[in-house]
Short mmCIF file of C-alpha atoms and ligand atoms in Angstrom, two decimals:
data_model
loop_
_atom_site.label_atom_id
_atom_site.label_comp_id
_atom_site.label_asym_id
_atom_site.label_seq_id
_atom_site.Cartn_x
_atom_site.Cartn_y
_atom_site.Cartn_z
CA MET G 1 0.00 0.00 0.00
CA GLY G 2 1.46 3.39 -0.85
CA LEU G 3 0.85 6.90 -2.04
CA THR G 4 1.42 8.13 -5.55
CA LYS G 5 -0.91 11.10 -6.06
CA SER G 6 -3.07 13.21 -3.82
CA SER G 7 -5.46 16.11 -3.81
CA THR G 8 -7.99 17.86 -1.61
CA GLY G 9 -10.97 19.91 -2.65
CA SER G 10 -14.33 21.02 -1.41
CA ASN G 11 -16.50 19.29 -3.94
CA LEU G 12 -14.67 16.64 -5.92
CA LEU G 13 -17.14 14.72 -8.07
CA ALA G 14 -16.50 11.96 -10.59
CA ASN G 15 -15.46 14.26 -13.44
CA ASP G 16 -13.11 16.22 -11.22
CA LEU G 17 -11.30 13.01 -10.31
CA GLU G 18 -10.51 12.18 -13.92
CA PHE G 19 -7.22 14.10 -13.83
CA LEU G 20 -6.08 12.07 -10.83
CA LYS G 21 -7.32 8.76 -12.09
CA ASN G 22 -5.78 6.22 -14.45
CA ASP G 23 -7.97 3.85 -16.42
CA SER G 24 -6.97 0.98 -14.17
CA ASP G 25 -7.86 2.86 -10.98
CA TYR G 26 -10.89 2.08 -8.90
CA VAL G 27 -12.43 4.99 -7.02
CA ILE G 28 -13.35 4.16 -3.43
CA ALA G 29 -15.37 6.53 -1.25
CA LEU G 30 -14.93 6.51 2.52
CA ALA G 31 -18.19 7.71 4.04
CA GLY G 32 -19.71 7.50 7.51
CA ASN G 33 -20.85 9.40 10.58
CA PRO G 34 -18.44 11.96 12.02
CA ASN G 35 -15.62 10.68 14.23
CA VAL G 36 -15.81 7.01 13.26
CA GLY G 37 -12.24 6.73 11.92
CA LYS G 38 -12.61 7.42 8.18
CA SER G 39 -9.52 9.64 8.00
CA THR G 40 -7.53 7.18 10.14
CA ILE G 41 -8.34 4.42 7.62
CA PHE G 42 -7.57 6.82 4.74
CA ASN G 43 -4.22 7.84 6.24
CA ASN G 44 -3.18 4.27 6.96
CA LEU G 45 -4.06 3.12 3.45
CA THR G 46 -2.61 6.08 1.54
CA GLY G 47 0.23 7.18 3.81
CA MET G 48 -1.25 10.68 3.89
CA HIS G 49 -1.85 12.91 6.90
CA GLN G 50 -5.49 13.94 6.93
CA HIS G 51 -6.43 15.64 10.21
CA THR G 52 -7.72 13.16 12.81
CA GLY G 53 -8.86 13.76 16.39
CA ASN G 54 -11.44 12.73 18.90
CA TRP G 55 -14.25 15.10 17.99
CA PRO G 56 -16.65 15.24 15.08
CA GLY G 57 -16.29 17.50 12.05
CA LYS G 58 -12.52 17.52 11.44
CA THR G 59 -12.68 16.65 7.76
CA VAL G 60 -14.47 19.48 5.98
CA SER G 61 -13.67 18.76 2.34
CA ASN G 62 -13.07 15.72 0.16
CA ALA G 63 -9.47 14.52 0.08
CA THR G 64 -8.06 11.94 -2.30
CA GLY G 65 -5.05 9.69 -2.10
CA ASN G 66 -3.77 6.60 -3.84
CA CYS G 67 -3.42 3.15 -2.35
CA ILE G 68 -1.79 0.31 -4.24
CA TYR G 69 -3.04 -3.06 -3.06
CA LYS G 70 -2.07 -6.33 -4.77
CA ASN G 71 -0.90 -4.43 -7.88
CA THR G 72 -4.18 -2.57 -8.25
CA ASN G 73 -4.53 1.19 -7.88
CA PHE G 74 -7.31 2.43 -5.68
CA LEU G 75 -8.09 6.14 -5.57
CA LEU G 76 -9.48 6.73 -2.09
CA VAL G 77 -11.76 9.68 -1.34
CA ASP G 78 -12.06 10.72 2.32
CA ILE G 79 -15.45 12.39 2.72
CA PRO G 80 -16.52 14.66 5.61
CA GLY G 81 -18.57 12.86 8.25
CA THR G 82 -22.34 13.07 7.96
CA TYR G 83 -25.16 11.63 10.05
CA SER G 84 -27.56 11.56 7.16
CA ILE G 85 -27.96 12.24 3.46
CA LEU G 86 -30.28 15.10 4.48
CA SER G 87 -27.52 17.65 4.85
CA ASN G 88 -27.52 20.41 7.46
CA SER G 89 -24.14 22.03 6.94
CA GLU G 90 -21.75 22.82 4.12
CA GLU G 91 -19.50 19.82 4.80
CA GLU G 92 -22.52 17.52 5.04
CA GLU G 93 -23.63 18.84 1.66
CA ILE G 94 -20.19 17.98 0.23
CA ALA G 95 -20.51 14.48 1.71
CA ARG G 96 -24.05 14.06 0.41
CA ASP G 97 -23.17 15.21 -3.10
CA TYR G 98 -20.25 12.80 -3.30
CA ILE G 99 -22.21 9.85 -1.90
CA CYS G 100 -25.15 10.54 -4.21
CA PHE G 101 -23.48 11.73 -7.39
CA GLY G 102 -19.75 10.86 -7.14
CA HIS G 103 -20.20 7.42 -8.80
CA PRO G 104 -17.35 5.68 -6.96
CA ASP G 105 -16.70 2.03 -7.86
CA CYS G 106 -17.33 1.15 -4.24
CA THR G 107 -18.47 3.05 -1.15
CA ILE G 108 -17.10 2.02 2.22
CA ILE G 109 -19.46 3.11 4.99
CA VAL G 110 -17.44 3.24 8.17
CA VAL G 111 -19.54 2.64 11.29
CA ASP G 112 -18.73 2.89 14.97
CA ALA G 113 -18.92 -0.55 16.62
CA THR G 114 -19.80 1.06 19.96
CA CYS G 115 -22.97 2.71 18.63
CA LEU G 116 -23.96 0.66 15.63
CA GLU G 117 -27.67 1.45 15.77
CA ARG G 118 -27.22 5.20 15.17
CA ASN G 119 -24.67 4.54 12.39
CA LEU G 120 -26.87 2.13 10.44
CA ASN G 121 -29.18 5.02 9.49
CA LEU G 122 -26.60 6.31 6.99
CA VAL G 123 -25.97 2.76 5.77
CA PHE G 124 -29.64 2.34 4.83
CA GLN G 125 -29.84 5.80 3.30
CA THR G 126 -26.79 5.02 1.14
CA MET G 127 -28.19 1.60 0.20
CA ASP G 128 -31.10 3.48 -1.38
CA ILE G 129 -28.62 5.07 -3.82
CA THR G 130 -26.04 2.43 -4.66
CA ASN G 131 -25.48 -1.31 -4.40
CA ASN G 132 -21.68 -1.29 -4.28
CA ILE G 133 -21.38 -0.86 -0.55
CA ILE G 134 -19.08 -2.33 2.07
CA VAL G 135 -19.83 -1.75 5.72
CA CYS G 136 -16.65 -1.33 7.75
CA VAL G 137 -17.32 -1.84 11.46
CA ASN G 138 -14.50 0.19 12.99
CA LEU G 139 -13.39 0.81 16.60
CA LEU G 140 -13.69 -2.89 17.42
CA ASP G 141 -11.05 -2.40 20.16
CA GLU G 142 -13.28 0.20 21.85
CA ALA G 143 -16.27 -2.13 21.52
CA LYS G 144 -14.24 -4.90 23.13
CA LYS G 145 -13.36 -2.59 26.04
CA LYS G 146 -17.05 -1.84 26.50
CA LYS G 147 -17.78 -5.58 26.26
CA ILE G 148 -19.86 -5.17 23.11
CA HIS G 149 -19.68 -8.09 20.70
CA ILE G 150 -20.90 -7.73 17.13
CA ASP G 151 -21.81 -10.71 14.98
CA LEU G 152 -20.33 -9.45 11.69
CA LYS G 153 -21.48 -12.45 9.65
CA ARG G 154 -25.06 -12.03 10.77
CA LEU G 155 -24.89 -8.26 10.18
CA SER G 156 -23.76 -8.96 6.63
CA ASP G 157 -26.68 -11.38 6.13
CA GLU G 158 -29.14 -8.85 7.51
CA LEU G 159 -27.85 -5.98 5.33
CA GLY G 160 -27.10 -8.00 2.20
CA VAL G 161 -23.70 -6.30 1.80
CA PRO G 162 -20.17 -7.35 2.84
CA VAL G 163 -19.24 -6.39 6.40
CA VAL G 164 -15.61 -6.14 7.58
CA GLY G 165 -14.45 -5.52 11.15
CA THR G 166 -11.45 -3.19 11.68
CA THR G 167 -9.42 -1.34 14.28
CA ALA G 168 -8.18 1.48 12.06
CA ARG G 169 -5.27 2.38 14.32
CA LYS G 170 -3.85 -1.10 13.62
CA LYS G 171 -2.87 -1.06 9.96
CA LYS G 172 -2.85 -4.87 9.72
CA THR G 173 -6.60 -5.05 10.29
CA LEU G 174 -7.17 -3.08 7.09
CA ASN G 175 -5.96 -5.92 4.84
CA SER G 176 -9.27 -7.77 4.96
CA LEU G 177 -11.02 -4.48 4.15
CA MET G 178 -8.88 -4.00 1.03
CA ASP G 179 -9.42 -7.66 0.07
CA THR G 180 -13.16 -7.10 0.14
CA VAL G 181 -12.85 -3.77 -1.69
CA GLN G 182 -10.95 -5.49 -4.47
CA LYS G 183 -13.51 -8.28 -4.72
CA VAL G 184 -16.41 -5.82 -4.91
CA CYS G 185 -14.62 -3.73 -7.56
CA THR G 186 -13.91 -6.80 -9.69
CA HIS G 187 -17.46 -8.11 -9.09
CA ASP G 188 -16.21 -11.26 -7.34
CA ILE G 189 -18.57 -10.16 -4.61
CA GLN G 190 -21.86 -8.59 -5.67
CA PRO G 191 -23.57 -6.82 -2.79
CA ALA G 192 -27.36 -7.08 -2.80
CA PRO G 193 -28.53 -4.52 -0.21
CA LYS G 194 -31.71 -5.39 1.64
CA LYS G 195 -33.44 -2.03 1.53
CA VAL G 196 -35.91 -0.71 4.04
CA ILE G 197 -39.52 -1.47 3.15
CA TYR G 198 -41.62 1.52 4.19
CA ASN G 199 -45.22 1.36 5.28
CA LYS G 200 -47.76 0.14 2.72
CA TYR G 201 -49.09 3.58 1.73
CA ILE G 202 -45.62 5.03 1.18
CA GLU G 203 -44.57 1.97 -0.85
CA ASP G 204 -47.73 2.33 -3.03
CA GLY G 205 -46.86 6.00 -3.59
CA LEU G 206 -43.27 5.10 -4.46
CA SER G 207 -44.39 2.60 -7.13
CA LYS G 208 -46.70 5.19 -8.73
CA ILE G 209 -43.98 7.86 -8.92
CA GLU G 210 -41.38 5.34 -10.10
CA LYS G 211 -43.63 4.41 -13.03
CA VAL G 212 -43.85 8.03 -14.18
CA LEU G 213 -40.13 8.62 -13.62
CA ASN G 214 -39.35 5.56 -15.75
CA ALA G 215 -41.54 6.84 -18.51
CA GLU G 216 -39.93 10.29 -18.44
CA PHE G 217 -36.25 9.44 -17.93
CA GLU G 218 -33.85 6.56 -18.43
CA LEU G 219 -32.93 5.61 -14.89
CA SER G 220 -31.68 2.55 -13.05
CA SER G 221 -34.27 1.01 -10.73
CA ASP G 222 -32.25 2.01 -7.61
CA LEU G 223 -31.94 5.62 -8.67
CA CYS G 224 -35.59 5.69 -9.64
CA ARG G 225 -36.75 4.51 -6.21
CA TRP G 226 -34.43 6.96 -4.48
CA ILE G 227 -35.61 9.95 -6.51
CA ALA G 228 -39.23 8.88 -5.95
CA LEU G 229 -38.58 8.80 -2.21
CA LYS G 230 -37.05 12.29 -2.29
CA LEU G 231 -40.05 13.57 -4.28
CA ILE G 232 -42.49 12.08 -1.76
CA ASP G 233 -40.36 13.46 1.04
CA ASP G 234 -40.36 16.86 -0.74
CA GLU G 235 -36.65 17.32 0.00
CA GLU G 236 -36.04 20.59 -1.83
CA THR G 237 -32.25 20.78 -1.44
CA ILE G 238 -31.73 17.19 -2.61
CA ILE G 239 -34.14 17.63 -5.51
CA ASN G 240 -32.16 20.72 -6.56
CA SER G 241 -28.93 18.68 -6.34
CA ILE G 242 -30.48 15.84 -8.36
CA GLU G 243 -31.54 18.31 -11.05
CA LYS G 244 -28.09 19.91 -11.11
CA ASN G 245 -25.98 16.76 -11.01
CA LEU G 246 -28.13 14.45 -13.13
CA SER G 247 -29.21 17.19 -15.55
CA MET G 248 -32.90 16.38 -15.21
CA SER G 249 -35.79 18.71 -14.61
CA LEU G 250 -38.16 17.45 -11.92
CA SER G 251 -39.80 20.59 -10.54
CA ASN G 252 -40.86 21.80 -14.01
CA ASN G 253 -42.10 18.43 -15.21
CA LYS G 254 -45.92 18.50 -15.16
CA ASN G 255 -46.39 14.69 -15.09
CA ILE G 256 -44.04 14.32 -12.14
CA GLN G 257 -45.60 17.21 -10.29
CA ASN G 258 -49.11 15.78 -10.87
CA ILE G 259 -48.25 12.28 -9.70
CA THR G 260 -46.39 13.65 -6.65
CA ASN G 261 -49.41 15.75 -5.67
CA GLU G 262 -51.71 12.76 -6.24
CA VAL G 263 -49.55 10.59 -3.98
CA HIS G 264 -49.48 13.29 -1.29
CA ASN G 265 -53.30 13.46 -1.44
CA ASP G 266 -53.58 9.65 -1.18
CA LEU G 267 -51.21 9.64 1.79
CA GLU G 268 -53.18 12.40 3.49
CA LYS G 269 -56.37 10.35 3.11
CA ASN G 270 -54.55 7.65 5.08
CA ASN G 271 -53.53 10.11 7.82
CA ILE G 272 -49.95 10.56 6.59
CA ILE G 273 -49.76 14.31 6.18
CA LYS G 274 -46.88 15.85 4.23
CA LYS G 275 -45.51 17.61 7.31
CA HIS G 276 -45.06 14.27 9.12
CA LEU G 277 -43.92 12.18 6.16
CA LYS G 278 -40.26 12.46 7.08
CA ASP G 279 -41.07 11.16 10.57
CA PHE G 280 -42.72 8.06 9.06
CA ILE G 281 -39.78 7.41 6.74
CA VAL G 282 -37.17 7.97 9.46
CA SER G 283 -39.08 5.87 11.98
CA ASP G 284 -39.23 2.95 9.49
CA ILE G 285 -35.44 3.20 9.02
CA MET G 286 -34.78 3.52 12.76
CA HIS G 287 -37.07 0.57 13.48
CA LYS G 288 -35.07 -1.55 11.03
CA CYS G 289 -31.76 -0.38 12.59
CA GLU G 290 -33.06 -1.27 16.04
CA THR G 291 -34.24 -4.71 14.94
CA ILE G 292 -30.92 -5.53 13.30
CA CYS G 293 -28.89 -4.31 16.28
CA GLY G 294 -31.06 -6.41 18.57
CA LYS G 295 -29.96 -9.44 16.55
CA VAL G 296 -26.26 -8.70 16.02
CA CYS G 297 -25.09 -6.77 19.12
CA ILE G 298 -24.40 -8.60 22.34
CA PHE G 299 -23.81 -6.39 25.39
CA GLU G 300 -21.86 -8.42 27.92
CA ASP G 301 -21.68 -5.59 30.45
CA GLU G 302 -24.87 -3.53 30.60
CA ASN G 303 -23.33 -1.44 33.39
CA TYR G 304 -20.58 -0.05 31.16
CA SER G 305 -22.80 2.17 29.03
CA ARG G 306 -24.82 3.07 32.14
CA ARG G 307 -21.57 4.23 33.80
CA ASP G 308 -20.64 6.19 30.64
CA ARG G 309 -24.01 7.86 30.57
CA LYS G 310 -23.79 8.78 34.26
CA ILE G 311 -20.43 10.52 33.69
CA ASP G 312 -21.84 12.22 30.59
CA LYS G 313 -24.84 13.45 32.53
CA ILE G 314 -22.58 15.19 35.06
CA LEU G 315 -20.10 16.61 32.51
CA THR G 316 -22.87 18.05 30.35
CA SER G 317 -25.40 18.97 33.03
CA LYS G 318 -26.71 22.54 33.22
CA LYS G 319 -25.58 22.81 36.84
CA PHE G 320 -22.10 21.28 36.71
CA GLY G 321 -21.14 21.28 32.98
CA ILE G 322 -19.81 24.84 32.76
CA PRO G 323 -18.15 24.92 36.25
CA ILE G 324 -16.37 21.60 35.54
CA MET G 325 -15.24 22.92 32.14
CA LEU G 326 -13.94 26.15 33.73
CA LEU G 327 -12.18 24.13 36.42
CA PHE G 328 -10.48 21.88 33.85
CA LEU G 329 -9.41 24.85 31.73
CA ALA G 330 -8.21 26.77 34.81
CA VAL G 331 -6.07 23.78 35.89
CA ILE G 332 -4.64 23.47 32.38
CA PHE G 333 -3.82 27.19 32.16
CA TRP G 334 -2.39 27.20 35.68
CA LEU G 335 -0.15 24.22 34.90
CA THR G 336 0.88 25.87 31.62
CA ILE G 337 1.67 29.29 33.07
CA VAL G 338 3.22 28.26 36.39
CA GLY G 339 4.80 25.06 35.10
CA SER G 340 6.45 26.72 32.11
CA ASN G 341 8.32 29.21 34.33
CA TYR G 342 10.84 26.55 35.37
CA PRO G 343 11.89 25.27 31.92
CA SER G 344 11.79 28.90 30.63
CA GLN G 345 14.23 29.94 33.35
CA ALA G 346 16.49 26.97 32.58
CA LEU G 347 16.45 27.77 28.84
CA PHE G 348 17.25 31.45 29.53
CA SER G 349 20.27 30.43 31.65
CA LEU G 350 21.46 27.94 29.01
CA PHE G 351 21.09 30.39 26.10
CA GLY G 352 22.69 33.20 28.22
CA TRP G 353 25.68 30.97 28.94
CA ILE G 354 26.05 30.15 25.23
CA GLN G 355 25.72 33.89 24.40
CA GLU G 356 28.60 34.73 26.75
CA LYS G 357 30.76 32.08 25.06
CA LEU G 358 29.83 33.43 21.63
CA LEU G 359 30.80 36.97 22.68
CA HIS G 360 34.16 35.66 23.93
CA LEU G 361 34.63 33.87 20.61
CA ALA G 362 33.79 37.06 18.68
CA ASN G 363 36.36 39.02 20.75
CA PHE G 364 38.92 36.31 20.22
CA LEU G 365 38.34 36.45 16.45
CA HIS G 366 38.49 40.31 16.53
CA SER G 367 35.18 40.51 14.73
CA PRO G 368 33.94 44.09 14.19
CA GLU G 369 31.54 45.45 16.83
CA TRP G 370 28.66 45.95 14.35
CA LEU G 371 28.87 42.31 13.16
CA SER G 372 28.96 40.65 16.57
CA SER G 373 26.17 42.86 17.95
CA MET G 374 24.02 42.21 14.86
CA LEU G 375 24.52 38.43 14.94
CA ILE G 376 24.77 37.75 18.69
CA SER G 377 22.78 40.52 20.42
CA GLY G 378 20.39 40.78 17.47
CA VAL G 379 19.64 37.50 15.71
CA TYR G 380 20.80 34.99 18.34
CA GLN G 381 19.35 36.76 21.40
CA THR G 382 15.97 37.44 19.77
CA LEU G 383 15.64 33.87 18.55
CA THR G 384 16.61 32.29 21.85
CA TRP G 385 14.31 34.59 23.85
CA ILE G 386 11.39 33.59 21.64
CA ILE G 387 12.24 29.90 22.08
CA ALA G 388 12.69 30.25 25.86
CA VAL G 389 9.36 32.08 26.24
CA MET G 390 7.21 30.19 23.73
CA LEU G 391 8.44 26.60 23.74
CA PRO G 392 7.74 25.57 27.37
CA PRO G 393 4.08 26.72 27.46
CA MET G 394 3.42 25.02 24.12
CA ALA G 395 5.16 21.84 25.24
CA ILE G 396 2.89 21.74 28.30
CA PHE G 397 -0.40 23.08 26.90
CA PHE G 398 -0.69 20.94 23.75
CA PRO G 399 -0.05 17.54 25.40
CA LEU G 400 -2.56 18.42 28.14
CA PHE G 401 -5.13 19.41 25.54
CA THR G 402 -4.44 16.21 23.61
CA ILE G 403 -5.17 14.22 26.76
CA LEU G 404 -8.55 15.99 27.06
CA GLU G 405 -9.15 15.28 23.37
CA ASP G 406 -8.32 11.60 23.70
CA LEU G 407 -10.52 11.28 26.78
CA GLY G 408 -13.35 12.58 24.61
CA TYR G 409 -13.92 15.67 26.77
CA LEU G 410 -13.77 18.17 23.87
CA PRO G 411 -17.14 17.12 22.35
CA ARG G 412 -18.66 17.59 25.85
CA ILE G 413 -17.23 21.11 25.95
CA ALA G 414 -18.70 21.71 22.48
CA PHE G 415 -22.08 20.46 23.77
CA ASN G 416 -21.91 22.80 26.80
CA MET G 417 -20.97 25.78 24.64
CA ASP G 418 -23.48 25.07 21.86
CA GLY G 419 -26.15 27.41 23.27
CA PHE G 420 -23.68 30.30 23.60
CA PHE G 421 -22.30 29.73 20.10
CA LYS G 422 -25.82 29.68 18.68
CA LYS G 423 -26.56 33.00 20.42
CA CYS G 424 -23.47 34.45 18.71
CA CYS G 425 -24.70 32.99 15.38
CA CYS G 426 -21.55 30.83 15.18
CA THR G 427 -23.44 27.62 14.36
CA ARG G 428 -26.31 26.76 12.09
N1 LIG U 501 -9.33 3.16 19.69
C1 LIG U 501 -9.50 3.43 18.39
N2 LIG U 501 -9.50 4.70 17.99
C2 LIG U 501 -9.68 4.95 16.68
C3 LIG U 501 -9.88 3.94 15.73
N3 LIG U 501 -10.06 4.52 14.52
C4 LIG U 501 -9.95 5.84 14.72
N4 LIG U 501 -9.73 6.11 16.00
C5 LIG U 501 -9.59 7.42 16.64
O1 LIG U 501 -10.87 8.03 16.52
C6 LIG U 501 -10.72 9.44 16.37
C7 LIG U 501 -11.49 9.88 15.13
O2 LIG U 501 -10.85 9.39 13.98
P1 LIG U 501 -10.90 10.17 12.57
O3 LIG U 501 -10.17 9.32 11.59
O4 LIG U 501 -10.46 11.58 12.73
O5 LIG U 501 -12.47 10.14 12.30
P2 LIG U 501 -13.28 10.70 11.04
O6 LIG U 501 -14.37 9.72 10.79
O7 LIG U 501 -12.38 11.02 9.91
O8 LIG U 501 -13.90 12.03 11.67
P3 LIG U 501 -14.49 13.32 10.88
O9 LIG U 501 -13.50 13.74 9.85
O10 LIG U 501 -14.67 14.34 11.97
O11 LIG U 501 -15.79 12.89 10.29
C8 LIG U 501 -9.21 9.70 16.29
O12 LIG U 501 -8.79 10.11 17.58
C9 LIG U 501 -8.62 8.35 15.93
O13 LIG U 501 -7.31 8.18 16.41
C10 LIG U 501 -9.89 2.58 16.19
O14 LIG U 501 -10.11 1.63 15.46
N5 LIG U 501 -9.70 2.40 17.53
MG1 LIG U 502 -12.01 12.77 8.90
#
């Protein structure tokens, strides 16, 4: 596995990848919820250094890198994390557009083994769009710590697509993922996703719209069902994207508008009003996720997640959340400011001692006054003062912050601050 070419960009779609891609390359998309390890997998397979860290939303644009596995080139695309195809933010829009219209040869949906149920939502949404899917159950080491066992074989049977278990930090575990990727790309494995069947009235509506769509456009059956679902759902932003990326006009097409209105009227007669349609669709997906997780997840220690939740409740509570955060930050700043005095002092003494020796050397060499003062009192002294003042606080602050990051405390801080950020219009 190794890197040959790379690129990053906000909205790389299939055409944009052509300049990076050779004919023999397969394009592989890495999609999934935020913070599930997509960039860690990407980095380990391509040798690149995409930003990783223990909080959601680090990757904000598509990045590509090459991975050579068993003499085959794979062009990997690391997509920003998204909880759903229904995008809420700019990076989720980038993710949605690539998943929906990027036409990769294979899409790896990375899921978090410790909260599979929530992650399966995106898996089912993606299965509505494409068949060439591999589910990568990552963070198996964390699941093991929490005594969660996942029956990967059964999960694969339930979803109808290949499922591979990984611990992305251990590069070796990615071999079986690449094996499966290769087999899917060469059609040795042909995934057959078992899609969600919605309630009877929605399914009837879908069939009616699909018929009209088929008559109006040349579409694959998967794409047809997906577009029909988006029309029923009246998802304006996705419909706009479909029109733009697939060059088809849906909102101006009379036949499609008529059948969509007819279906909405039929649904209303059966107490499914347009405003609540999304709830019906999402609840059918969530019900399926819950059923599957009930079959494939075995929790050996029920107390573990209870303990986690108890700690979370305290760290994010209205009463204690902010004081605990201030306390943590105060301790970190105190350690940084007070603690850095000692190494700063030591560095000052060391650099001062060296400066004296340099001045002696300059005298010994009879260097002109202007030269020694420019080089020693100017360049050397300024540089060493900056190092002595800046280096110790950074060497203390960043490791401490990394510990907080690795403990997963930063997302809790983000949760506590969310209300304030919203008031300042810093979030959407
Ligand atoms: N213990 C463990 N940690 C992992 C594993 N995979 C990734 N991580 C860690 O999980 C955190 C998130 O990983 P990323 O690769 O940044 O996740 P991402 O899915 O790219 O996140 P976004 O770009 O925010 O969507 C990092 O701290 C990784 O080191 C794993 O298998 N086991
Ligand atoms: Mg990432």
